[in-house]
Amino acid sequence: MIEAPWPVIGSVLPVPGALYVLYALRRHRGKPGVDWFIVTLVTVVVWCLGYAVSLLVFDPLWRLRLEMLTWSATMGSGISFLAFGLDYTGRGAMVRSSWFALLVSIPLAAIGLIWTNPAHQYVWSDFRLDPVFGVATVSYEFGAAAYLAVLIGTAFVTAGMLVLFEAVISYGPLFRREALAVALSAVAPGIALLAWITEIGPYPQLNLTPLMFLPHVALDAYAFIGGDMFEFSPATRRLAQRRAIQDLDDPVVVTNRDERIVEFNPAAAAAFDLDDDTTLGSTIDRRLPAETTIDPRRSEQEIACRPGGEYVEYAVSSSDLAGPGNARVGYVLVFRDVTERRRRKQRLTVMNRVLRHNLRNDLNVVTGYIDLAIDGIDDEDAIDHLQRAQTDVQSLLDIGEKARDFERVVDALDGPTTRIDVATQFESIATHERVVAARGEPSELELSIPADLELTTVEPVFTLLFVTLLENGFEHSRERVPRVRIECKGTDASRVSIAVQDNGSGIPAAELAAIEDGDETPLTHASGLGLWIVQWCTTALGGDLSFETGTEGTTVTVSLPQDGSNEPASTPDETVDERTEQADTP
């Protein structure tokens, strides 16, 4: 049995691991970076096997051909590793660009020089067998083309490592360990190759680069087999981020630290009449037709402008664009058109003023005249009609008061959340003037709230929500003794559920349908603002709302987050209307 010398064994050792990784990668074919990494591993296998076989061949001609094969694999590995790094990190378009094709032509030209070297000897000269350790190592004088080719190949590998390191820095733990392992895998072979080309060491004719592919393959196996490197590609995240900006309906403009525009999406191009030739590199104030100054350093601001002569108002959100080490390299500005929202708010403000001020004043006058009319006549039928009219007028006045209360609460939504004692808060709500007016005598109000229950919430909104529920419960009861019970139905680590139960005649199906659909029609609409205020307040507090209603009463259950967050626990379709029996009352 012939024993192979250790340089041969060392050169072959990486091959089984590389073949196993290639086998494992077959199911990932087509994913970003996979095909290019397969090419890289193939060049590694050819390099290692070619060099191992060449160490056993002492025929000068065949030894020269095997040396050319090894050099060819060396030239191909650098550019394929760079292509892998770019494609894997979401820069696949760069790999398919014309400039990258120009880069590929460099190693191809080097391979051409290698195989034609006997004619010109630009790569090496004085090729000769120079055995060491019993293997057919060779020596030759490196030409300028050899140094240049190795230098360019090393630059390609280094560039590939840098883009992988950038993914490690930018995308956090999801890709960190695997991308770092693959980036570091190129270090050992790179050092060995540079040591060989610079003839460092006691045996410069022995190239240890194939042996150093052993840690390279081990790190690759960890990343691709032990980890999930191709299950969670940063290309997905990078492309999603870019697509999110490009496809966003709102205009987005990216500037550098000097506030010069470096990127903008199609929405910005359409809104502000931007184009690459005149916009890129210009300061933001020169290119955006704003009537007010845009300051990227401010996180929130509002501007007015007239693109195309039409008046538009934008709410501008600015966020820092951070590079490696969290160093700020620019700003991302998102422009949200709030023109229609402001016009709608203005219209609502005017209508609300008319409702709660002008109309209220006029209705108060009407109420006074009705009182005078009742005092001045003796006709019982006429008095009865006037009293009904007075009741209807008072109902309209109550709606105006509710609209005023809700407007105040809307203004409070931007205020801070506070920690409240729920039992104490309900004791205060029970004495609210609107609740007291709705209760009358006799009536019953029962509170069943744990004494230690606390909640982080917007207190004015919380108060209006349950004042409205209590008011509705008492007002719509047709029993001789209206009764309302407030009970804590349960708490967990994140939410608390509070039920308000009355003994009324139930909520009509049409009113519940309007609240559930979020829209009113001539056939499905609420009779006032009460249910809408309950729904709006619950949503504003991040809560969920459910109803159980029938002819014997209604139970409204409100589920609120304990931490004051405004994210509902379920979708709108799940929040309203778990009614068991619908009332037939109109």
XYZ file of C-alpha atoms in Angstrom:
586
model
C 0.000 0.000 0.000
C 1.399 3.382 -1.029
C 1.110 6.084 1.629
C 0.375 9.575 0.291
C 2.642 12.337 1.621
C 1.041 14.770 4.082
C 0.863 17.729 1.615
C -1.308 15.570 -0.647
C -3.538 14.439 2.221
C -3.812 17.994 3.514
C -4.815 19.284 0.082
C -7.530 16.617 -0.281
C -9.007 16.991 3.226
C -11.269 19.979 2.383
C -12.828 18.190 -0.593
C -15.281 15.848 1.242
C -16.563 18.741 3.334
C -16.950 20.952 0.276
C -18.847 18.210 -1.560
C -21.144 17.741 1.443
C -21.901 21.460 1.563
C -22.576 21.398 -2.183
C -25.007 18.522 -1.656
C -26.755 20.392 1.161
C -27.083 23.532 -0.967
C -28.942 21.808 -3.781
C -32.352 22.528 -2.164
C -31.556 26.225 -2.026
C -30.812 26.616 -5.729
C -32.210 29.863 -7.071
C -32.146 31.725 -3.766
C -30.058 34.927 -3.557
C -26.354 34.089 -3.585
C -26.709 30.295 -3.611
C -25.728 29.610 -7.216
C -22.680 31.866 -6.966
C -21.556 30.194 -3.759
C -21.887 26.824 -5.467
C -19.547 28.134 -8.186
C -17.141 29.269 -5.453
C -17.145 25.835 -3.825
C -16.613 24.146 -7.200
C -13.504 26.285 -7.758
C -12.314 25.259 -4.269
C -12.791 21.560 -5.094
C -10.959 21.949 -8.429
C -8.187 23.917 -6.720
C -7.689 21.349 -3.937
C -7.963 18.241 -6.109
C -5.878 19.748 -8.890
C -3.073 20.674 -6.524
C -3.229 17.315 -4.692
C -2.923 15.395 -7.976
C -0.177 17.707 -9.257
C 1.945 16.904 -6.187
C 2.023 13.284 -7.343
C 2.944 14.028 -10.979
C 6.670 14.338 -11.775
C 6.289 14.531 -15.540
C 7.217 18.164 -16.377
C 4.603 18.640 -19.118
C 1.675 17.228 -17.149
C 2.903 18.980 -14.037
C 2.780 22.277 -15.949
C -0.792 21.611 -17.134
C -1.958 20.800 -13.616
C -0.326 24.013 -12.357
C -2.292 25.935 -14.973
C -5.502 24.239 -13.796
C -4.789 25.220 -10.198
C -4.110 28.815 -11.190
C -7.369 28.916 -13.199
C -9.358 27.830 -10.147
C -7.558 30.506 -8.133
C -8.631 33.183 -10.611
C -12.279 32.023 -10.620
C -12.774 31.807 -6.865
C -12.333 35.523 -6.142
C -14.899 36.884 -8.608
C -17.467 34.192 -7.744
C -17.106 34.950 -4.011
C -17.704 38.654 -4.698
C -20.773 37.801 -6.795
C -22.058 35.625 -3.954
C -21.623 38.436 -1.417
C -23.431 40.966 -3.602
C -26.303 38.669 -4.549
C -26.782 37.329 -1.016
C -27.022 40.807 0.505
C -29.634 41.998 -1.988
C -27.382 43.564 -4.617
C -28.120 41.060 -7.346
C -28.775 43.856 -9.840
C -25.128 44.860 -9.535
C -24.026 41.326 -10.440
C -26.154 41.486 -13.570
C -24.877 44.924 -14.571
C -22.457 45.720 -17.403
C -19.751 46.942 -15.043
C -19.706 43.580 -13.253
C -19.335 41.866 -16.610
C -16.259 44.032 -17.053
C -14.941 42.746 -13.713
C -15.536 39.149 -14.819
C -13.450 39.790 -17.927
C -10.388 40.400 -15.725
C -10.054 36.839 -14.315
C -11.050 35.444 -17.721
C -8.225 37.392 -19.298
C -5.884 36.141 -16.561
C -6.889 32.542 -17.255
C -6.175 33.146 -20.930
C -2.693 34.429 -20.053
C -2.087 31.400 -17.822
C -2.822 28.861 -20.565
C -0.787 30.779 -23.132
C 2.060 31.498 -20.732
C 4.582 29.190 -22.499
C 4.384 31.553 -25.479
C 4.917 34.847 -23.624
C 5.860 33.999 -19.979
C 4.014 37.037 -18.562
C 2.712 34.979 -15.633
C 5.832 33.012 -14.740
C 9.153 31.919 -16.176
C 11.866 29.333 -15.465
C 9.305 26.644 -14.572
C 11.039 23.658 -12.932
C 10.381 20.741 -10.609
C 11.571 21.467 -7.059
C 10.463 18.493 -4.913
C 10.065 18.793 -1.145
C 8.601 16.302 1.366
C 8.611 13.713 -1.408
C 6.031 15.531 -3.596
C 6.324 17.210 -6.984
C 6.388 20.827 -5.912
C 7.615 23.328 -8.482
C 9.431 26.633 -8.500
C 9.299 29.491 -11.005
C 9.818 33.197 -11.229
C 6.580 35.121 -10.845
C 5.862 37.633 -13.565
C 4.021 40.935 -13.228
C 0.789 39.323 -14.475
C 0.932 36.762 -11.642
C 1.220 39.413 -8.936
C -1.500 41.505 -10.571
C -3.846 38.530 -10.939
C -3.418 37.467 -7.299
C -3.818 41.061 -6.150
C -7.063 41.494 -8.091
C -8.393 38.125 -6.898
C -7.600 39.104 -3.301
C -9.376 42.419 -3.830
C -12.468 40.565 -5.081
C -12.497 38.304 -2.013
C -11.965 41.281 0.301
C -14.837 43.155 -1.326
C -17.064 40.101 -0.870
C -16.074 39.924 2.795
C -16.865 43.628 3.262
C -20.400 43.366 1.876
C -21.003 40.385 4.176
C -19.665 42.356 7.135
C -22.022 45.171 6.162
C -24.921 42.710 6.394
C -23.677 41.664 9.826
C -23.671 45.272 11.005
C -26.883 46.394 9.329
C -29.237 43.474 9.847
C -28.535 42.408 13.411
C -28.738 38.916 14.890
C -30.904 37.352 12.181
C -27.904 36.969 9.805
C -25.009 37.875 12.082
C -23.344 34.598 12.999
C -23.767 32.865 9.647
C -22.655 35.824 7.502
C -19.726 36.446 9.836
C -18.667 32.790 9.570
C -18.672 32.865 5.760
C -16.820 36.180 5.669
C -14.131 34.855 8.024
C -13.869 31.599 6.078
C -11.889 33.390 3.362
C -9.235 34.697 5.768
C -7.109 31.536 6.207
C -6.842 30.656 2.479
C -6.190 34.313 1.677
C -3.282 34.521 4.113
C -1.800 31.248 2.800
C -2.084 32.455 -0.816
C -0.366 35.764 -0.052
C 2.394 33.917 1.868
C 2.967 31.679 -1.182
C 2.979 34.459 -3.802
C 5.393 36.507 -1.678
C 7.520 33.390 -1.044
C 7.427 33.660 2.738
C 8.530 30.593 4.701
C 11.204 27.911 4.544
C 9.537 26.065 1.657
C 8.216 28.723 -0.742
C 7.596 26.094 -3.441
C 4.894 24.468 -1.259
C 1.481 26.159 -1.580
C -0.519 25.608 1.631
C -3.627 27.388 0.371
C -5.552 24.144 -0.387
C -4.840 22.912 3.144
C -6.189 26.211 4.547
C -9.507 25.555 2.805
C -10.229 23.092 5.630
C -11.333 25.823 8.126
C -12.983 27.594 5.196
C -15.224 24.592 4.496
C -15.847 24.021 8.213
C -17.154 27.577 8.651
C -19.268 27.223 5.495
C -20.784 23.999 6.830
C -21.638 25.764 10.089
C -23.294 28.652 8.278
C -25.255 26.719 5.677
C -26.019 23.460 7.446
C -25.783 24.231 11.163
C -27.389 27.645 10.686
C -30.143 29.082 8.517
C -28.092 31.315 6.263
C -30.174 30.733 3.176
C -33.465 30.418 5.051
C -33.322 34.097 6.069
C -31.464 36.002 3.391
C -30.677 39.702 3.977
C -31.538 40.182 0.309
C -35.188 39.819 1.283
C -34.891 42.546 3.871
C -32.855 44.884 1.670
C -35.196 44.489 -1.282
C -38.245 44.870 0.968
C -36.862 48.113 2.364
C -36.151 49.461 -1.096
C -39.477 48.282 -2.498
C -41.300 49.757 0.490
C -39.868 53.164 -0.363
C -40.280 52.847 -4.119
C -43.877 51.613 -3.922
C -44.950 53.930 -1.111
C -47.808 56.226 -2.099
C -46.321 59.031 0.004
C -43.382 60.989 -1.424
C -40.028 59.966 0.088
C -36.800 61.945 -0.293
C -33.396 60.819 1.010
C -30.659 63.380 1.670
C -27.089 63.180 2.849
C -25.812 65.013 5.928
C -25.409 68.190 3.853
C -29.130 68.028 2.991
C -28.409 67.241 -0.650
C -30.840 64.851 -2.341
C -29.392 61.413 -3.073
C -32.589 59.393 -3.635
C -36.324 59.870 -4.121
C -39.215 57.578 -4.935
C -41.654 57.817 -7.886
C -44.297 59.445 -5.670
C -41.867 62.276 -4.858
C -40.948 62.617 -8.521
C -44.628 62.988 -9.441
C -45.533 65.291 -6.550
C -42.593 67.688 -6.841
C -41.664 67.282 -10.527
C -38.247 65.772 -9.762
C -35.870 64.067 -12.187
C -32.432 62.533 -11.749
C -30.536 65.005 -13.909
C -31.589 68.169 -12.082
C -32.424 66.811 -8.630
C -29.698 64.456 -7.451
C -27.025 66.438 -5.663
C -29.212 69.514 -5.226
C -30.140 70.838 -1.814
C -33.637 69.990 -0.712
C -34.711 73.627 -0.397
C -33.754 74.313 -4.019
C -35.752 71.450 -5.480
C -38.885 71.257 -3.320
C -41.362 74.103 -3.925
C -42.099 74.597 -0.228
C -43.355 77.924 1.083
C -41.834 77.058 4.453
C -38.294 75.855 5.212
C -37.724 72.116 5.424
C -35.395 71.104 8.245
C -34.372 67.411 8.017
C -33.100 67.563 11.596
C -36.672 67.994 12.883
C -38.489 64.689 13.313
C -41.955 66.178 12.666
C -42.885 69.344 10.811
C -45.521 70.731 8.489
C -44.984 72.543 5.230
C -47.129 74.176 2.590
C -46.229 74.201 -1.089
C -47.733 74.740 -4.517
C -46.436 72.034 -6.877
C -48.004 72.742 -10.228
C -49.732 75.794 -8.741
C -52.026 73.745 -6.484
C -51.916 74.440 -2.738
C -50.922 71.338 -0.743
C -50.063 70.823 2.915
C -47.696 68.045 3.984
C -46.876 66.548 7.370
C -43.169 65.718 7.059
C -41.595 62.944 9.128
C -37.809 62.868 9.199
C -35.638 60.033 10.495
C -31.877 59.630 10.647
C -30.235 57.365 8.094
C -27.544 55.494 10.010
C -24.503 53.776 8.568
C -22.005 51.379 10.159
C -21.473 52.119 13.831
C -24.826 54.004 13.903
C -23.109 57.065 12.442
C -25.635 59.394 10.829
C -25.077 59.583 7.082
C -28.275 61.340 6.049
C -32.010 61.730 6.474
C -35.149 60.046 5.159
C -38.076 62.435 4.688
C -41.615 61.113 4.249
C -44.238 63.601 3.034
C -47.837 62.819 3.975
C -50.505 64.875 2.210
C -52.785 66.240 4.960
C -54.565 68.837 2.854
C -57.875 67.000 2.663
C -57.641 65.931 6.297
C -57.203 69.538 7.383
C -60.068 70.686 5.196
C -62.263 67.930 6.614
C -61.268 68.831 10.165
C -62.027 72.459 9.424
C -65.466 71.533 8.091
C -66.130 69.308 11.107
C -65.051 72.073 13.457
C -67.448 74.517 11.824
C -70.298 71.999 11.843
C -69.624 71.104 15.457
C -69.634 74.786 16.423
C -72.969 75.215 14.692
C -74.305 72.112 16.460
C -73.127 72.895 19.956
C -73.261 76.695 19.893
C -75.613 78.252 17.355
C -78.132 75.419 17.367
C -77.964 75.057 21.152
C -78.616 78.743 21.673
C -81.562 78.685 19.309
C -82.979 75.542 20.933
C -82.674 77.104 24.368
C -84.746 79.993 23.072
C -87.280 77.502 21.676
C -87.435 75.780 25.058
C -88.179 79.120 26.723
C -91.000 79.866 24.304
C -92.440 76.385 24.851
C -92.422 76.973 28.614
C -94.214 80.267 28.098
C -96.735 78.596 25.811
C -97.428 75.827 28.322
C -97.986 78.374 31.075
C -100.286 80.445 28.924
C -102.789 77.840 27.695
C -105.313 75.527 29.317
C -105.832 73.050 26.499
C -104.574 69.683 27.793
C -103.989 68.274 24.301
C -101.962 71.316 23.293
C -99.946 71.110 26.517
C -99.239 67.433 25.820
C -98.007 68.254 22.301
C -95.814 71.054 23.588
C -94.322 68.831 26.267
C -93.436 66.217 23.614
C -91.844 68.953 21.538
C -89.935 70.092 24.605
C -88.654 66.532 25.116
C -87.447 66.368 21.525
C -85.746 69.748 21.854
C -84.007 68.588 25.022
C -82.838 65.457 23.192
C -81.219 67.633 20.531
C -79.594 69.746 23.232
C -78.199 66.574 24.811
C -76.691 65.537 21.473
C -75.025 68.936 21.265
C -73.589 68.459 24.758
C -72.257 65.030 23.807
C -70.633 66.473 20.708
C -68.974 69.132 22.857
C -67.726 66.533 25.346
C -66.369 64.353 22.561
C -64.557 67.294 20.973
C -62.823 67.926 24.291
C -61.833 64.280 24.524
C -60.431 64.280 20.978
C -58.185 67.155 22.012
C -57.065 65.066 25.010
C -56.031 62.079 22.868
C -52.644 63.633 22.211
C -52.057 63.961 25.941
C -50.099 61.528 28.105
C -51.483 58.338 29.596
C -51.793 58.085 33.363
C -52.056 55.260 35.876
C -55.539 55.233 37.401
C -57.203 53.370 40.237
C -60.135 51.817 38.363
C -62.471 51.447 41.384
C -61.907 55.049 42.437
C -62.391 56.219 38.866
C -65.763 54.482 38.632
C -66.868 56.043 41.923
C -66.151 59.408 40.332
C -67.945 58.422 37.109
C -71.027 57.401 39.144
C -71.335 60.984 40.384
C -70.823 62.594 36.969
C -73.550 65.135 36.235
C -74.691 63.342 33.085
C -74.958 60.007 34.917
C -76.825 61.579 37.820
C -79.244 63.308 35.417
C -79.885 60.061 33.527
C -80.432 57.919 36.649
C -83.300 59.713 38.275
C -85.089 58.052 41.168
C -85.552 55.245 41.835
C -82.552 53.512 40.201
C -79.759 51.093 41.076
C -76.054 51.236 40.220
C -73.826 48.377 41.344
C -70.029 48.443 41.081
C -68.026 45.242 41.295
C -64.420 46.293 40.671
C -61.388 44.900 42.560
C -59.968 47.494 44.921
C -56.414 46.914 43.680
C -57.145 47.095 39.932
C -55.055 49.714 38.127
C -54.911 50.707 34.486
C -52.713 52.938 32.341
C -54.970 54.895 30.033
C -56.040 58.332 28.781
C -58.270 59.322 31.691
C -60.664 61.772 29.895
C -61.388 59.201 27.169
C -61.881 56.414 29.730
C -64.298 58.635 31.670
C -66.342 59.639 28.615
C -66.548 55.995 27.497
C -68.144 54.727 30.700
C -70.156 57.882 31.387
C -71.794 57.322 27.993
C -72.415 53.616 28.710
C -73.999 54.394 32.103
C -76.065 57.217 30.648
C -77.348 54.981 27.846
C -78.082 52.163 30.298
C -80.261 54.314 32.522
C -81.917 56.390 29.796
C -83.035 53.439 27.668
C -84.429 51.335 30.478
C -88.192 50.947 30.478
C -88.264 49.295 33.873
C -89.724 51.045 36.898
C -86.324 50.773 38.572
C -83.527 51.166 36.009
C -80.540 49.046 37.008
C -76.964 49.073 35.762
C -74.135 46.831 36.952
C -70.444 47.425 36.247
C -68.264 44.380 36.769
C -64.643 43.431 36.086
C -64.920 40.257 34.021
C -61.250 39.343 34.181
C -57.659 40.487 33.815
C -54.448 39.032 32.479
C -50.919 40.283 32.005
C -51.918 42.665 29.234
C -55.677 43.379 29.252
C -58.651 43.999 31.507
C -62.305 43.359 30.599
C -65.100 45.465 32.105
C -68.779 44.686 31.514
C -71.654 47.168 31.768
C -74.999 45.389 32.121
C -78.420 47.080 32.112
C -82.021 45.893 32.330
C -83.238 47.821 29.322
C -85.087 46.579 26.269
C -81.971 45.915 24.209
C -80.230 47.714 21.374
C -81.991 47.562 17.988
C -80.236 45.390 15.426
C -79.968 48.249 12.918
C -78.000 50.373 15.386
C -75.562 47.540 16.177
C -75.148 46.810 12.463
C -74.170 50.431 11.817
C -71.536 50.327 14.565
C -70.233 46.963 13.360
C -69.943 48.097 9.728
C -68.437 51.454 10.679
C -70.908 53.213 8.367
C -74.496 54.386 8.384
C -77.110 53.931 5.687
C -80.761 55.023 5.515
C -81.701 51.539 6.799
C -78.884 50.909 9.301
C -78.067 53.872 11.500
C -77.765 54.802 15.149
C -80.412 56.957 16.800
C -77.834 59.329 18.297
C -74.179 59.744 19.137
C -74.052 57.439 22.162
C -72.975 54.178 20.521
C -70.615 55.979 18.175
C -68.905 57.714 21.084
C -68.536 54.349 22.839
C -67.001 52.824 19.724
C -64.670 55.747 19.035
C -63.457 55.960 22.632
C -62.823 52.210 22.800
C -60.849 52.259 19.577
C -58.856 55.311 20.705
C -57.849 53.437 23.874
C -56.759 50.375 21.877
C -59.710 48.362 23.186
C -62.206 45.843 21.871
C -65.966 46.083 22.135
C -68.607 43.350 22.230
C -72.391 43.345 22.768
C -74.832 40.802 24.132
C -78.289 42.265 23.733
C -81.849 41.077 23.990
C -85.259 42.055 25.303
C -84.118 41.657 28.925
C -81.161 43.996 28.685
C -77.758 44.575 27.175
C -74.241 43.726 28.319
C -71.462 45.765 26.767
C -67.979 44.339 27.404
C -64.988 46.593 26.944
C -61.520 45.007 26.809
C -58.695 47.510 27.355
C -54.897 47.163 27.352
C -53.387 47.493 30.819
C -50.274 49.283 29.600
C -52.031 52.091 27.761
C -51.058 50.948 24.255
C -53.496 51.796 21.499
C -53.267 48.548 19.519
C -56.520 46.544 19.554
C -56.316 42.861 20.453
C -58.428 41.809 17.482
C -59.456 42.993 14.075
C -62.462 45.292 13.608
C -64.565 42.398 12.363
C -64.017 40.606 15.675
C -64.586 43.494 18.051
C -68.273 44.207 17.750
C -71.481 42.277 18.011
C -71.450 38.949 19.757
C -75.161 39.405 20.290
C -77.195 36.356 21.219
C -80.682 37.666 20.611
C -81.777 40.748 18.705
C -84.529 42.973 20.007
C -87.481 43.629 17.756
C -88.024 47.117 19.080
C -87.526 49.824 16.430
